[in-house]
């Protein structure tokens, strides 16, 4: 190989290297620019916004807290009444089962046959009645909470909210009293049939 051929080969290699590396040198500035634009956009999107000065006053915060208290009281009223209603339905269902068992015992003299079932259902009925008593007692505290929230609304001039909550308290208490009345009426029927069954079984 001559010196001239060696030089030509070297020049070819250098030309190939330049051809291969040239596109990378051209693309590098574009990549940096795109990255900078993306970072700038992200910074703008996640920039913290200063809160409104009007929402930092004590008067505003008290009204917001009052609104939260009203919502909490209203929600608690609804949930407590729903629990009382559901427990009352289950309680009356158990009472009806007991009444039917006692009637069947009186009419067909199945005292021995129904004895175990009566004992079991009476236990379930007692548990359900205790649950109802606790819920009804709890409702009294919920009412006090709602009444306090109503008075706070009135004090701060939130009259519409005050009227709405007062009506909800009235409706909830009225419905609870209705459930209590229905339970008591069925309890009276149950006690009468139970007494009749006891007298019947004692007869010779």
XYZ file of C-alpha atoms in Angstrom:
204
model
C 0.000 0.000 0.000
C 1.387 3.428 -0.961
C 1.400 6.481 1.266
C -1.100 8.163 -1.004
C -3.532 5.254 -0.674
C -3.099 5.314 3.094
C -3.885 9.003 3.221
C -6.933 8.546 1.021
C -8.193 5.776 3.317
C -7.692 7.987 6.318
C -9.602 10.821 4.658
C -12.484 8.470 3.852
C -12.727 7.377 7.479
C -12.686 10.953 8.670
C -15.410 11.867 6.176
C -17.557 8.934 7.364
C -17.146 9.983 10.980
C -18.149 13.541 10.149
C -21.198 12.344 8.224
C -22.332 10.136 11.115
C -21.836 12.662 13.899
C -23.164 15.713 12.095
C -26.897 14.929 12.617
C -26.367 14.495 16.360
C -24.744 17.888 16.622
C -27.687 19.441 14.776
C -30.407 17.743 16.879
C -28.910 18.492 20.272
C -30.004 22.161 20.429
C -33.553 21.176 19.390
C -33.786 18.610 22.192
C -32.638 21.126 24.778
C -35.145 23.702 23.578
C -38.090 21.236 23.748
C -37.115 20.173 27.243
C -36.942 23.771 28.412
C -40.366 24.559 26.956
C -41.914 21.497 28.627
C -40.450 22.381 32.027
C -41.705 25.936 31.659
C -45.211 24.682 30.865
C -45.249 22.321 33.865
C -44.090 25.133 36.129
C -46.978 27.326 34.963
C -49.544 24.557 35.480
C -48.450 23.746 39.022
C -47.789 27.278 40.163
C -49.386 27.867 43.591
C -52.271 30.311 43.609
C -52.642 32.731 46.467
C -55.941 32.350 48.397
C -58.613 34.988 48.152
C -58.219 37.526 50.941
C -61.994 37.590 51.515
C -61.965 33.906 52.518
C -59.458 34.526 55.313
C -61.707 36.696 57.480
C -63.048 35.333 60.768
C -66.604 36.126 59.752
C -66.291 34.047 56.589
C -64.660 31.128 58.394
C -67.334 31.138 61.112
C -70.088 31.027 58.508
C -68.361 28.168 56.698
C -67.997 26.264 59.967
C -71.657 26.918 60.744
C -72.616 25.557 57.348
C -70.558 22.427 58.030
C -72.220 22.036 61.429
C -75.668 22.274 59.833
C -74.771 19.681 57.209
C -73.368 17.339 59.858
C -76.444 17.731 62.057
C -78.770 17.132 59.116
C -76.838 14.045 58.046
C -76.782 12.648 61.580
C -80.529 13.213 61.907
C -81.173 11.315 58.694
C -78.886 8.397 59.555
C -80.184 8.044 63.115
C -83.803 8.080 62.014
C -83.062 5.527 59.282
C -81.456 3.262 61.892
C -84.470 3.628 64.207
C -86.879 2.904 61.376
C -84.978 -0.223 60.273
C -84.651 -1.519 63.836
C -88.356 -0.875 64.469
C -89.365 -2.866 61.399
C -87.204 -5.786 62.518
C -88.535 -5.508 66.068
C -92.160 -5.583 64.933
C -91.425 -8.523 62.646
C -90.146 -10.497 65.626
C -93.180 -9.506 67.697
C -95.510 -10.722 64.951
C -93.698 -14.061 64.886
C -94.163 -14.390 68.637
C -97.838 -13.459 68.403
C -98.421 -16.082 65.715
C -96.601 -18.737 67.739
C -98.678 -17.960 70.824
C -101.891 -18.040 68.805
C -100.930 -21.374 67.308
C -100.135 -22.686 70.769
C -103.536 -21.605 72.113
C -105.541 -22.934 69.189
C -103.713 -26.226 68.647
C -102.100 -26.825 72.037
C -98.576 -26.993 70.628
C -96.884 -25.654 73.746
C -94.116 -28.242 73.717
C -93.579 -27.938 69.972
C -93.289 -24.118 69.927
C -91.492 -23.740 73.241
C -87.936 -23.648 71.875
C -88.864 -21.324 69.019
C -90.609 -18.925 71.398
C -87.596 -18.793 73.710
C -85.224 -18.110 70.821
C -87.352 -15.377 69.254
C -87.987 -13.754 72.614
C -84.223 -13.437 73.071
C -83.844 -11.827 69.643
C -86.762 -9.517 70.383
C -85.205 -8.375 73.638
C -81.875 -7.628 71.929
C -83.635 -5.620 69.244
C -85.601 -3.661 71.828
C -82.405 -2.743 73.686
C -80.886 -1.528 70.429
C -83.968 0.582 69.771
C -83.799 2.087 73.247
C -80.187 3.125 72.676
C -80.949 4.630 69.270
C -83.931 6.583 70.572
C -81.827 7.892 73.455
C -79.083 8.849 70.994
C -81.620 10.728 68.887
C -82.254 13.057 71.818
C -78.600 14.136 71.773
C -78.691 14.505 68.001
C -81.697 16.779 68.388
C -79.798 18.952 70.875
C -76.928 19.183 68.415
C -79.286 20.192 65.607
C -81.052 22.733 67.827
C -77.706 24.326 68.695
C -76.766 24.546 65.019
C -80.145 26.141 64.327
C -79.571 28.809 66.972
C -76.114 29.568 65.566
C -77.624 29.989 62.095
C -80.185 32.401 63.477
C -77.496 34.392 65.299
C -75.508 34.922 62.091
C -78.531 35.836 60.015
C -78.647 32.585 58.045
C -82.421 32.459 58.324
C -83.134 30.189 55.355
C -80.689 27.597 56.612
C -82.149 27.939 60.088
C -85.679 27.273 58.832
C -84.584 24.289 56.746
C -82.787 22.598 59.624
C -85.665 23.298 62.021
C -88.073 21.611 59.617
C -85.795 18.587 59.298
C -85.578 18.263 63.072
C -89.355 18.473 63.334
C -89.877 15.830 60.633
C -87.299 13.461 62.112
C -88.739 13.656 65.634
C -92.276 13.236 64.304
C -91.303 10.118 62.359
C -89.456 8.662 65.350
C -92.522 9.184 67.531
C -94.602 7.394 64.911
C -92.257 4.401 65.007
C -92.395 4.347 68.804
C -96.205 4.435 68.725
C -96.400 1.539 66.246
C -94.000 -0.487 68.369
C -96.023 0.140 71.511
C -99.288 -0.865 69.856
C -97.848 -4.188 68.749
C -96.283 -4.720 72.173
C -99.728 -4.395 73.748
C -101.111 -7.023 71.397
C -98.167 -9.285 72.153
C -98.601 -8.952 75.922
C -102.316 -9.742 75.659
C -101.790 -12.896 73.609
C -98.918 -13.946 75.852
C -101.084 -13.598 78.949
C -103.890 -15.520 77.277
C -101.475 -18.307 76.371
C -100.180 -18.542 79.937
C -103.727 -18.803 81.307
C -104.645 -21.394 78.697
C -101.675 -23.630 79.436
C -102.405 -23.561 83.189
C -105.923 -24.855 82.734
C -106.369 -28.549 83.635
